[in-house]
Amino acid sequence: MEQKEIIEILKNDNADELYQKAHKTRVENLGHNVYLRALIECSNVCSRNCLYCGINRENKELKRFSLSKDEIIKTAKLAKELGFKTIVLQSGENQVYDLKTMCGIIEEIKSLNLALTLSLGEKTFEEYKQYKKSGADRYLLRIETTDENLFQKMHPDGNFKNRVECLYNLKELNYETGTGILVGLPNQSIESLAKDILFFRELDADMIGLGPFIPHNKTLLKNEKAGDLELTLKVMALVRILMPNINIPATTAMETLSKNGRKKALISGANVVMPNVTPILNRENYSIYPDKKGVNALNKEELKKLYKEIEEIGDKVSGGFGTSKNFKKINK
Ligand code: 5AD
């Protein structure tokens, strides 16, 4: 599929057929298994000033927190007890955990026999290398947009080429590599969304996470329009069709925009859900966008409801680690 064809599909209003095809592609290639990942938001301290993000460093009203190593390990153990097989450790971009500390955290989580995904932002090749050596399996780093102009506007102190390089470094280090974008950023074109999709394929990403942009009232983009859920789902469905073996989460931002966002995503190509296990006290401060509506895994009733929701659409929660079928492990 070329850019022109992708653009046409994204512009087409009647997307039901596309969603059905994406669902069929997912089921044919990955079956009816849905994988759950336990998300630990370990620190909202951030040195960056990304225009859209509520935890950017200019938000002086936000109470900053960083979980200690012990708190992180305790939370990971709790996630294991709740039945999770994968931990996702996410934070703002910061130096709160020096290399040695982070490697220690990784080693301890791995000793619990869990798969571990890191989402700590742009780091050096050496840092990624040491994390991997300590046992980290996967890394999530959204490119956010491949439109270089827009990228620079959204990330005044960022560097597009460095971000791309980080992703190729992760691939080279044999991480199961995840990336993704925000859909509906101000001045983002359909053409650039098509290019984003082609970039995912070019990178040969193992996981793609997409979410609609949601304006946060403590950011410079507070008066902008939110992204469109249907457009986000269309991008996601196309990604599934073009990359049948990858993992795709039904993201929290989708659920935040629409009550059935998660369910719609799961029947349009997604096969992963990431419930939140961050200690409740810290959670409200990890507000990258307002009114986040993810599954609260610490509330057993809510977790049970998620299992039920997954069963209702004919899927089941898998007890496996859920390594991306696209991932080719190289023995280095
Ligand atoms: N709306 C939606 N998603 C956001 N993210 C950050 N800010 C927002 C927002 N305002 C997403 C980014 C980041 C991920 C962790 O959260 O894409 O990669």
mmCIF file of C-alpha atoms and ligand atoms in Angstrom:
data_model
loop_
_atom_site.group_PDB
_atom_site.id
_atom_site.type_symbol
_atom_site.label_atom_id
_atom_site.label_comp_id
_atom_site.label_asym_id
_atom_site.label_seq_id
_atom_site.Cartn_x
_atom_site.Cartn_y
_atom_site.Cartn_z
ATOM 1 C CA MET A 1 0.000 0.000 0.000
ATOM 2 C CA GLU A 2 1.373 3.376 -0.942
ATOM 3 C CA GLN A 3 0.931 6.801 0.569
ATOM 4 C CA LYS A 4 -1.751 7.770 -1.938
ATOM 5 C CA GLU A 5 -3.895 4.768 -1.153
ATOM 6 C CA ILE A 6 -3.463 5.243 2.603
ATOM 7 C CA ILE A 7 -4.574 8.886 2.296
ATOM 8 C CA GLU A 8 -7.673 7.857 0.378
ATOM 9 C CA ILE A 9 -8.637 5.356 3.060
ATOM 10 C CA LEU A 10 -8.045 7.875 5.847
ATOM 11 C CA LYS A 11 -10.272 10.385 4.055
ATOM 12 C CA ASN A 12 -13.067 7.885 3.520
ATOM 13 C CA ASP A 13 -15.935 8.470 5.939
ATOM 14 C CA ASN A 14 -17.304 4.959 5.943
ATOM 15 C CA ALA A 15 -14.742 3.085 7.969
ATOM 16 C CA ASP A 16 -16.782 0.082 9.155
ATOM 17 C CA GLU A 17 -15.375 -2.171 6.473
ATOM 18 C CA LEU A 18 -11.851 -1.069 7.363
ATOM 19 C CA TYR A 19 -12.420 -1.852 11.054
ATOM 20 C CA GLN A 20 -13.813 -5.285 10.217
ATOM 21 C CA LYS A 21 -10.881 -6.073 7.970
ATOM 22 C CA ALA A 22 -8.441 -4.995 10.684
ATOM 23 C CA HIS A 23 -10.201 -7.176 13.254
ATOM 24 C CA LYS A 24 -10.154 -10.128 10.880
ATOM 25 C CA THR A 25 -6.437 -9.569 10.258
ATOM 26 C CA ARG A 26 -5.742 -9.533 13.993
ATOM 27 C CA VAL A 27 -7.743 -12.687 14.658
ATOM 28 C CA GLU A 28 -6.233 -14.572 11.702
ATOM 29 C CA ASN A 29 -2.680 -13.725 12.738
ATOM 30 C CA LEU A 30 -2.793 -13.494 16.516
ATOM 31 C CA GLY A 31 -6.003 -15.279 17.471
ATOM 32 C CA HIS A 32 -8.369 -14.210 20.191
ATOM 33 C CA ASN A 33 -5.726 -13.576 22.855
ATOM 34 C CA VAL A 34 -5.627 -10.163 24.498
ATOM 35 C CA TYR A 35 -2.519 -9.292 26.513
ATOM 36 C CA LEU A 36 -2.610 -7.128 29.621
ATOM 37 C CA ARG A 37 0.328 -4.976 30.685
ATOM 38 C CA ALA A 38 0.641 -3.459 34.152
ATOM 39 C CA LEU A 39 1.556 0.196 33.813
ATOM 40 C CA ILE A 40 3.661 1.740 36.587
ATOM 41 C CA GLU A 41 4.077 5.493 36.199
ATOM 42 C CA CYS A 42 7.192 5.750 38.310
ATOM 43 C CA SER A 43 8.000 9.478 38.055
ATOM 44 C CA ASN A 44 6.353 12.587 36.627
ATOM 45 C CA VAL A 45 9.542 14.663 36.874
ATOM 46 C CA CYS A 46 10.346 15.884 33.366
ATOM 47 C CA SER A 47 13.067 18.028 31.865
ATOM 48 C CA ARG A 48 11.257 18.512 28.547
ATOM 49 C CA ASN A 49 8.690 21.078 27.466
ATOM 50 C CA CYS A 50 6.588 19.178 24.927
ATOM 51 C CA LEU A 51 3.725 21.520 24.078
ATOM 52 C CA TYR A 52 0.909 18.985 24.432
ATOM 53 C CA CYS A 53 1.999 17.210 27.585
ATOM 54 C CA GLY A 54 0.590 17.986 31.029
ATOM 55 C CA ILE A 55 3.708 16.871 32.895
ATOM 56 C CA ASN A 56 6.048 19.122 30.889
ATOM 57 C CA ARG A 57 8.575 21.016 33.009
ATOM 58 C CA GLU A 58 6.750 24.375 32.700
ATOM 59 C CA ASN A 59 3.730 23.099 34.600
ATOM 60 C CA LYS A 60 4.732 24.534 37.957
ATOM 61 C CA GLU A 61 1.425 23.688 39.627
ATOM 62 C CA LEU A 62 1.950 19.974 39.337
ATOM 63 C CA LYS A 63 3.116 18.097 42.387
ATOM 64 C CA ARG A 64 6.127 16.115 41.266
ATOM 65 C CA PHE A 65 6.789 12.599 42.545
ATOM 66 C CA SER A 66 9.245 9.794 41.976
ATOM 67 C CA LEU A 67 8.675 6.318 43.348
ATOM 68 C CA SER A 68 11.619 4.825 45.197
ATOM 69 C CA LYS A 69 13.175 1.578 44.041
ATOM 70 C CA ASP A 70 11.400 -0.237 46.868
ATOM 71 C CA GLU A 71 8.033 1.259 45.913
ATOM 72 C CA ILE A 72 8.540 0.234 42.281
ATOM 73 C CA ILE A 73 9.460 -3.344 43.212
ATOM 74 C CA LYS A 74 6.559 -3.556 45.640
ATOM 75 C CA THR A 75 4.196 -2.382 42.890
ATOM 76 C CA ALA A 76 5.655 -4.899 40.423
ATOM 77 C CA LYS A 77 5.092 -7.711 42.940
ATOM 78 C CA LEU A 78 1.522 -6.581 43.424
ATOM 79 C CA ALA A 79 1.031 -6.603 39.630
ATOM 80 C CA LYS A 80 2.341 -10.146 39.524
ATOM 81 C CA GLU A 81 -0.125 -11.167 42.240
ATOM 82 C CA LEU A 82 -2.912 -9.594 40.194
ATOM 83 C CA GLY A 83 -1.940 -11.936 37.337
ATOM 84 C CA PHE A 84 0.060 -9.626 35.073
ATOM 85 C CA LYS A 85 2.946 -11.056 33.048
ATOM 86 C CA THR A 86 4.348 -7.756 31.809
ATOM 87 C CA ILE A 87 5.333 -4.567 33.600
ATOM 88 C CA VAL A 88 5.565 -1.261 31.746
ATOM 89 C CA LEU A 89 7.739 1.212 33.607
ATOM 90 C CA GLN A 90 7.030 4.735 32.369
ATOM 91 C CA SER A 91 8.286 8.150 33.459
ATOM 92 C CA GLY A 92 8.900 11.689 32.359
ATOM 93 C CA GLU A 93 12.306 12.267 30.843
ATOM 94 C CA ASN A 94 14.595 12.780 33.803
ATOM 95 C CA GLN A 95 17.765 11.791 35.602
ATOM 96 C CA VAL A 96 15.970 10.781 38.810
ATOM 97 C CA TYR A 97 17.145 7.199 38.461
ATOM 98 C CA ASP A 98 20.813 7.091 37.577
ATOM 99 C CA LEU A 99 22.026 4.279 35.369
ATOM 100 C CA LYS A 100 23.050 2.041 38.237
ATOM 101 C CA THR A 101 19.747 2.499 40.088
ATOM 102 C CA MET A 102 17.663 1.843 36.984
ATOM 103 C CA CYS A 103 19.680 -1.274 36.147
ATOM 104 C CA GLY A 104 19.098 -2.499 39.710
ATOM 105 C CA ILE A 105 15.353 -1.921 39.351
ATOM 106 C CA ILE A 106 15.344 -3.779 36.029
ATOM 107 C CA GLU A 107 17.238 -6.751 37.494
ATOM 108 C CA GLU A 108 14.846 -7.054 40.409
ATOM 109 C CA ILE A 109 11.744 -6.864 38.268
ATOM 110 C CA LYS A 110 13.198 -9.471 35.928
ATOM 111 C CA SER A 111 13.949 -11.764 38.876
ATOM 112 C CA LEU A 112 10.164 -11.914 39.385
ATOM 113 C CA ASN A 113 9.857 -13.716 36.026
ATOM 114 C CA LEU A 114 7.958 -10.883 34.364
ATOM 115 C CA ALA A 115 8.460 -9.335 30.940
ATOM 116 C CA LEU A 116 9.600 -5.737 31.236
ATOM 117 C CA THR A 117 8.894 -2.789 28.961
ATOM 118 C CA LEU A 118 10.619 0.521 29.577
ATOM 119 C CA SER A 119 9.203 3.874 28.506
ATOM 120 C CA LEU A 120 11.649 6.411 29.889
ATOM 121 C CA GLY A 121 12.205 8.602 26.861
ATOM 122 C CA GLU A 122 15.319 9.422 24.874
ATOM 123 C CA LYS A 123 18.487 7.976 26.390
ATOM 124 C CA THR A 124 21.983 7.386 25.070
ATOM 125 C CA PHE A 125 22.958 4.214 23.203
ATOM 126 C CA GLU A 126 25.033 3.196 26.230
ATOM 127 C CA GLU A 127 22.102 3.614 28.620
ATOM 128 C CA TYR A 128 19.793 1.576 26.383
ATOM 129 C CA LYS A 129 22.564 -1.024 26.153
ATOM 130 C CA GLN A 130 22.964 -1.311 29.921
ATOM 131 C CA TYR A 131 19.195 -1.501 30.479
ATOM 132 C CA LYS A 132 19.074 -4.336 27.972
ATOM 133 C CA LYS A 133 21.987 -6.093 29.590
ATOM 134 C CA SER A 134 20.161 -5.849 32.911
ATOM 135 C CA GLY A 135 17.217 -7.683 31.373
ATOM 136 C CA ALA A 136 14.791 -5.145 29.885
ATOM 137 C CA ASP A 137 12.901 -6.790 27.028
ATOM 138 C CA ARG A 138 10.968 -4.002 25.346
ATOM 139 C CA TYR A 139 11.039 -0.242 24.916
ATOM 140 C CA LEU A 140 8.316 2.221 23.988
ATOM 141 C CA LEU A 141 9.249 5.550 22.445
ATOM 142 C CA ARG A 142 6.611 7.224 20.337
ATOM 143 C CA ILE A 143 7.896 9.258 17.430
ATOM 144 C CA GLU A 144 4.752 11.388 18.081
ATOM 145 C CA THR A 145 4.770 12.649 14.457
ATOM 146 C CA THR A 146 7.118 12.111 11.504
ATOM 147 C CA ASP A 147 6.382 15.602 10.167
ATOM 148 C CA GLU A 148 9.728 17.126 11.106
ATOM 149 C CA ASN A 149 8.414 20.713 11.146
ATOM 150 C CA LEU A 150 5.512 19.796 13.362
ATOM 151 C CA PHE A 151 7.793 17.676 15.555
ATOM 152 C CA GLN A 152 10.100 20.641 16.154
ATOM 153 C CA LYS A 153 7.136 22.914 16.946
ATOM 154 C CA MET A 154 5.711 20.440 19.432
ATOM 155 C CA HIS A 155 9.106 19.714 21.022
ATOM 156 C CA PRO A 156 10.971 23.042 21.179
ATOM 157 C CA ASP A 157 13.941 21.453 22.908
ATOM 158 C CA GLY A 158 13.707 18.155 21.064
ATOM 159 C CA ASN A 159 15.511 16.935 17.987
ATOM 160 C CA PHE A 160 13.675 14.859 15.420
ATOM 161 C CA LYS A 161 16.778 13.152 14.078
ATOM 162 C CA ASN A 162 17.862 12.149 17.558
ATOM 163 C CA ARG A 163 14.473 10.622 18.251
ATOM 164 C CA VAL A 164 14.618 8.577 15.064
ATOM 165 C CA GLU A 165 18.150 7.535 15.967
ATOM 166 C CA CYS A 166 16.983 6.401 19.407
ATOM 167 C CA LEU A 167 14.436 4.118 17.754
ATOM 168 C CA TYR A 168 17.045 2.600 15.435
ATOM 169 C CA ASN A 169 19.386 2.181 18.419
ATOM 170 C CA LEU A 170 16.671 0.253 20.251
ATOM 171 C CA LYS A 171 16.200 -1.971 17.218
ATOM 172 C CA GLU A 172 19.925 -2.536 16.950
ATOM 173 C CA LEU A 173 20.088 -3.488 20.620
ATOM 174 C CA ASN A 174 17.465 -6.126 19.945
ATOM 175 C CA TYR A 175 14.679 -4.588 22.002
ATOM 176 C CA GLU A 176 11.145 -5.413 21.092
ATOM 177 C CA THR A 177 10.592 -1.877 19.880
ATOM 178 C CA GLY A 178 7.416 0.136 20.154
ATOM 179 C CA THR A 179 6.625 3.526 18.738
ATOM 180 C CA GLY A 180 3.523 5.479 17.808
ATOM 181 C CA ILE A 181 1.977 8.887 17.328
ATOM 182 C CA LEU A 182 -0.530 11.392 18.549
ATOM 183 C CA VAL A 183 -3.455 11.801 16.172
ATOM 184 C CA GLY A 184 -4.973 15.256 15.837
ATOM 185 C CA LEU A 185 -2.091 17.505 16.825
ATOM 186 C CA PRO A 186 -2.724 21.095 15.676
ATOM 187 C CA ASN A 187 -1.747 21.443 11.991
ATOM 188 C CA GLN A 188 -1.137 17.736 11.497
ATOM 189 C CA SER A 189 -2.103 16.722 7.971
ATOM 190 C CA ILE A 190 -3.623 13.493 6.671
ATOM 191 C CA GLU A 191 -0.574 13.237 4.410
ATOM 192 C CA SER A 192 1.709 13.237 7.420
ATOM 193 C CA LEU A 193 -0.382 10.537 9.116
ATOM 194 C CA ALA A 194 0.104 8.395 6.009
ATOM 195 C CA LYS A 195 3.844 9.010 6.249
ATOM 196 C CA ASP A 196 3.751 8.049 9.939
ATOM 197 C CA ILE A 197 2.239 4.687 9.008
ATOM 198 C CA LEU A 198 4.921 4.107 6.375
ATOM 199 C CA PHE A 199 7.573 5.034 8.934
ATOM 200 C CA PHE A 200 6.282 2.339 11.327
ATOM 201 C CA ARG A 201 6.713 -0.214 8.587
ATOM 202 C CA GLU A 202 10.105 1.088 7.556
ATOM 203 C CA LEU A 203 11.320 0.823 11.166
ATOM 204 C CA ASP A 204 9.744 -2.638 11.372
ATOM 205 C CA ALA A 205 8.278 -1.737 14.769
ATOM 206 C CA ASP A 206 7.052 -4.576 16.975
ATOM 207 C CA MET A 207 4.408 -2.505 18.755
ATOM 208 C CA ILE A 208 2.463 0.607 17.799
ATOM 209 C CA GLY A 209 0.562 2.771 20.269
ATOM 210 C CA LEU A 210 -1.719 5.501 18.974
ATOM 211 C CA GLY A 211 -3.801 7.986 20.810
ATOM 212 C CA PRO A 212 -5.869 11.057 20.001
ATOM 213 C CA PHE A 213 -4.374 14.340 21.171
ATOM 214 C CA ILE A 214 -6.289 15.603 24.221
ATOM 215 C CA PRO A 215 -5.731 19.258 25.210
ATOM 216 C CA HIS A 216 -4.483 19.749 28.757
ATOM 217 C CA ASN A 217 -5.454 23.010 30.424
ATOM 218 C CA LYS A 218 -2.003 23.564 31.924
ATOM 219 C CA THR A 219 -0.281 23.525 28.524
ATOM 220 C CA LEU A 220 0.166 25.978 25.644
ATOM 221 C CA LEU A 221 -2.235 23.870 23.584
ATOM 222 C CA LYS A 222 -5.100 24.214 26.062
ATOM 223 C CA ASN A 223 -7.406 25.934 23.577
ATOM 224 C CA GLU A 224 -6.799 23.550 20.692
ATOM 225 C CA LYS A 225 -9.290 21.007 19.447
ATOM 226 C CA ALA A 226 -8.936 17.387 20.592
ATOM 227 C CA GLY A 227 -8.041 14.678 18.106
ATOM 228 C CA ASP A 228 -10.798 12.651 16.493
ATOM 229 C CA LEU A 229 -11.398 9.109 17.759
ATOM 230 C CA GLU A 230 -12.592 7.814 14.376
ATOM 231 C CA LEU A 231 -9.480 9.110 12.640
ATOM 232 C CA THR A 232 -7.319 7.533 15.355
ATOM 233 C CA LEU A 233 -9.123 4.214 14.892
ATOM 234 C CA LYS A 234 -8.709 4.440 11.123
ATOM 235 C CA VAL A 235 -4.969 4.956 11.480
ATOM 236 C CA MET A 236 -4.851 2.047 13.932
ATOM 237 C CA ALA A 237 -6.856 -0.268 11.665
ATOM 238 C CA LEU A 238 -4.592 0.528 8.734
ATOM 239 C CA VAL A 239 -1.527 -0.176 10.843
ATOM 240 C CA ARG A 240 -2.984 -3.567 11.773
ATOM 241 C CA ILE A 241 -3.678 -4.446 8.144
ATOM 242 C CA LEU A 242 -0.187 -3.402 7.050
ATOM 243 C CA MET A 243 1.593 -4.934 10.068
ATOM 244 C CA PRO A 244 -0.448 -8.047 10.922
ATOM 245 C CA ASN A 245 1.889 -9.520 13.553
ATOM 246 C CA ILE A 246 2.620 -6.525 15.781
ATOM 247 C CA ASN A 247 1.100 -5.699 19.165
ATOM 248 C CA ILE A 248 -1.304 -2.759 19.285
ATOM 249 C CA PRO A 249 -2.781 -1.439 22.534
ATOM 250 C CA ALA A 250 -6.245 -0.037 22.911
ATOM 251 C CA THR A 251 -4.918 3.137 24.507
ATOM 252 C CA THR A 252 -6.206 5.037 27.503
ATOM 253 C CA ALA A 253 -6.497 8.223 25.443
ATOM 254 C CA MET A 254 -9.035 6.436 23.194
ATOM 255 C CA GLU A 255 -11.129 5.479 26.222
ATOM 256 C CA THR A 256 -10.842 9.018 27.581
ATOM 257 C CA LEU A 257 -12.323 10.509 24.419
ATOM 258 C CA SER A 258 -15.178 8.042 24.149
ATOM 259 C CA LYS A 259 -16.828 5.726 26.644
ATOM 260 C CA ASN A 260 -16.435 2.729 24.356
ATOM 261 C CA GLY A 261 -13.077 3.734 22.934
ATOM 262 C CA ARG A 262 -11.265 0.699 24.282
ATOM 263 C CA LYS A 263 -13.861 -1.759 23.081
ATOM 264 C CA LYS A 264 -13.994 -0.142 19.643
ATOM 265 C CA ALA A 265 -10.211 -0.423 19.423
ATOM 266 C CA LEU A 266 -10.265 -4.112 20.406
ATOM 267 C CA ILE A 267 -12.631 -4.921 17.568
ATOM 268 C CA SER A 268 -10.690 -2.786 15.065
ATOM 269 C CA GLY A 269 -7.222 -4.330 15.303
ATOM 270 C CA ALA A 270 -5.940 -3.795 18.856
ATOM 271 C CA ASN A 271 -4.846 -6.790 20.980
ATOM 272 C CA VAL A 272 -3.366 -5.240 24.147
ATOM 273 C CA VAL A 273 -4.694 -3.289 27.164
ATOM 274 C CA MET A 274 -2.519 -1.512 29.717
ATOM 275 C CA PRO A 275 -4.241 -1.231 33.104
ATOM 276 C CA ASN A 276 -2.732 1.173 35.605
ATOM 277 C CA VAL A 277 -1.119 -0.156 38.802
ATOM 278 C CA THR A 278 0.552 3.110 39.868
ATOM 279 C CA PRO A 279 -0.062 3.714 43.597
ATOM 280 C CA ILE A 280 -3.291 5.726 43.821
ATOM 281 C CA LEU A 281 -1.685 8.610 45.736
ATOM 282 C CA ASN A 282 0.598 9.440 42.810
ATOM 283 C CA ARG A 283 -1.747 8.749 39.996
ATOM 284 C CA GLU A 284 -3.541 12.070 39.708
ATOM 285 C CA ASN A 285 -0.168 13.792 39.330
ATOM 286 C CA TYR A 286 0.706 11.754 36.266
ATOM 287 C CA SER A 287 -1.703 13.803 34.211
ATOM 288 C CA ILE A 288 -0.226 13.894 30.719
ATOM 289 C CA TYR A 289 -3.765 14.761 29.626
ATOM 290 C CA PRO A 290 -6.852 15.513 31.718
ATOM 291 C CA ASP A 291 -9.356 13.024 33.040
ATOM 292 C CA LYS A 292 -7.444 9.888 32.073
ATOM 293 C CA LYS A 293 -9.833 6.966 31.871
ATOM 294 C CA GLY A 294 -7.686 3.832 31.973
ATOM 295 C CA VAL A 295 -8.498 0.627 33.808
ATOM 296 C CA ASN A 296 -7.529 0.869 37.464
ATOM 297 C CA ALA A 297 -6.042 -2.558 38.118
ATOM 298 C CA LEU A 298 -5.855 -1.918 41.858
ATOM 299 C CA ASN A 299 -9.609 -1.991 41.945
ATOM 300 C CA LYS A 300 -10.292 -5.710 41.570
ATOM 301 C CA GLU A 301 -13.867 -5.068 40.457
ATOM 302 C CA GLU A 302 -12.637 -2.865 37.635
ATOM 303 C CA LEU A 303 -10.101 -5.475 36.580
ATOM 304 C CA LYS A 304 -12.824 -8.126 36.618
ATOM 305 C CA LYS A 305 -14.994 -5.888 34.442
ATOM 306 C CA LEU A 306 -12.151 -5.639 31.947
ATOM 307 C CA TYR A 307 -11.897 -9.447 31.763
ATOM 308 C CA LYS A 308 -15.632 -9.568 31.154
ATOM 309 C CA GLU A 309 -15.507 -6.873 28.500
ATOM 310 C CA ILE A 310 -12.798 -8.845 26.694
ATOM 311 C CA GLU A 311 -14.818 -12.057 26.897
ATOM 312 C CA GLU A 312 -17.934 -10.304 25.631
ATOM 313 C CA ILE A 313 -16.240 -9.513 22.347
ATOM 314 C CA GLY A 314 -15.163 -13.138 21.943
ATOM 315 C CA ASP A 315 -11.574 -12.736 23.127
ATOM 316 C CA LYS A 316 -9.777 -13.984 26.227
ATOM 317 C CA VAL A 317 -7.030 -12.609 28.431
ATOM 318 C CA SER A 318 -3.891 -14.580 27.694
ATOM 319 C CA GLY A 319 -1.694 -15.988 30.452
ATOM 320 C CA GLY A 320 1.416 -15.657 28.259
ATOM 321 C CA PHE A 321 4.044 -12.934 28.088
ATOM 322 C CA GLY A 322 2.686 -11.673 24.781
ATOM 323 C CA THR A 323 5.962 -11.141 22.977
ATOM 324 C CA SER A 324 5.270 -9.469 19.643
ATOM 325 C CA LYS A 325 4.979 -12.085 16.902
ATOM 326 C CA ASN A 326 6.827 -9.624 14.708
ATOM 327 C CA PHE A 327 9.873 -9.667 16.990
ATOM 328 C CA LYS A 328 12.875 -11.493 15.651
ATOM 329 C CA LYS A 329 15.212 -12.226 18.491
ATOM 330 C CA ILE A 330 18.838 -12.085 17.471
ATOM 331 C CA ASN A 331 21.306 -13.879 19.705
ATOM 332 C CA LYS A 332 23.973 -11.278 20.150
HETATM 333 N N1 5AD B 1 -2.957 13.898 24.767
HETATM 334 C C1 5AD B 1 -2.810 12.609 24.397
HETATM 335 N N2 5AD B 1 -1.676 11.916 24.555
HETATM 336 C C2 5AD B 1 -0.639 12.549 25.140
HETATM 337 N N3 5AD B 1 0.608 12.134 25.415
HETATM 338 C C3 5AD B 1 1.267 13.146 26.010
HETATM 339 N N4 5AD B 1 0.466 14.222 26.122
HETATM 340 C C4 5AD B 1 -0.727 13.871 25.570
HETATM 341 C C5 5AD B 1 -1.958 14.565 25.360
HETATM 342 N N5 5AD B 1 -2.132 15.827 25.733
HETATM 343 C C6 5AD B 1 1.142 10.820 25.012
HETATM 344 C C7 5AD B 1 2.419 10.968 24.178
HETATM 345 C C8 5AD B 1 3.431 10.146 24.952
HETATM 346 C C9 5AD B 1 2.563 9.228 25.760
HETATM 347 C C10 5AD B 1 3.206 8.651 26.977
HETATM 348 O O1 5AD B 1 1.477 10.042 26.126
HETATM 349 O O2 5AD B 1 2.214 10.415 22.892
HETATM 350 O O3 5AD B 1 4.331 9.439 24.133
#
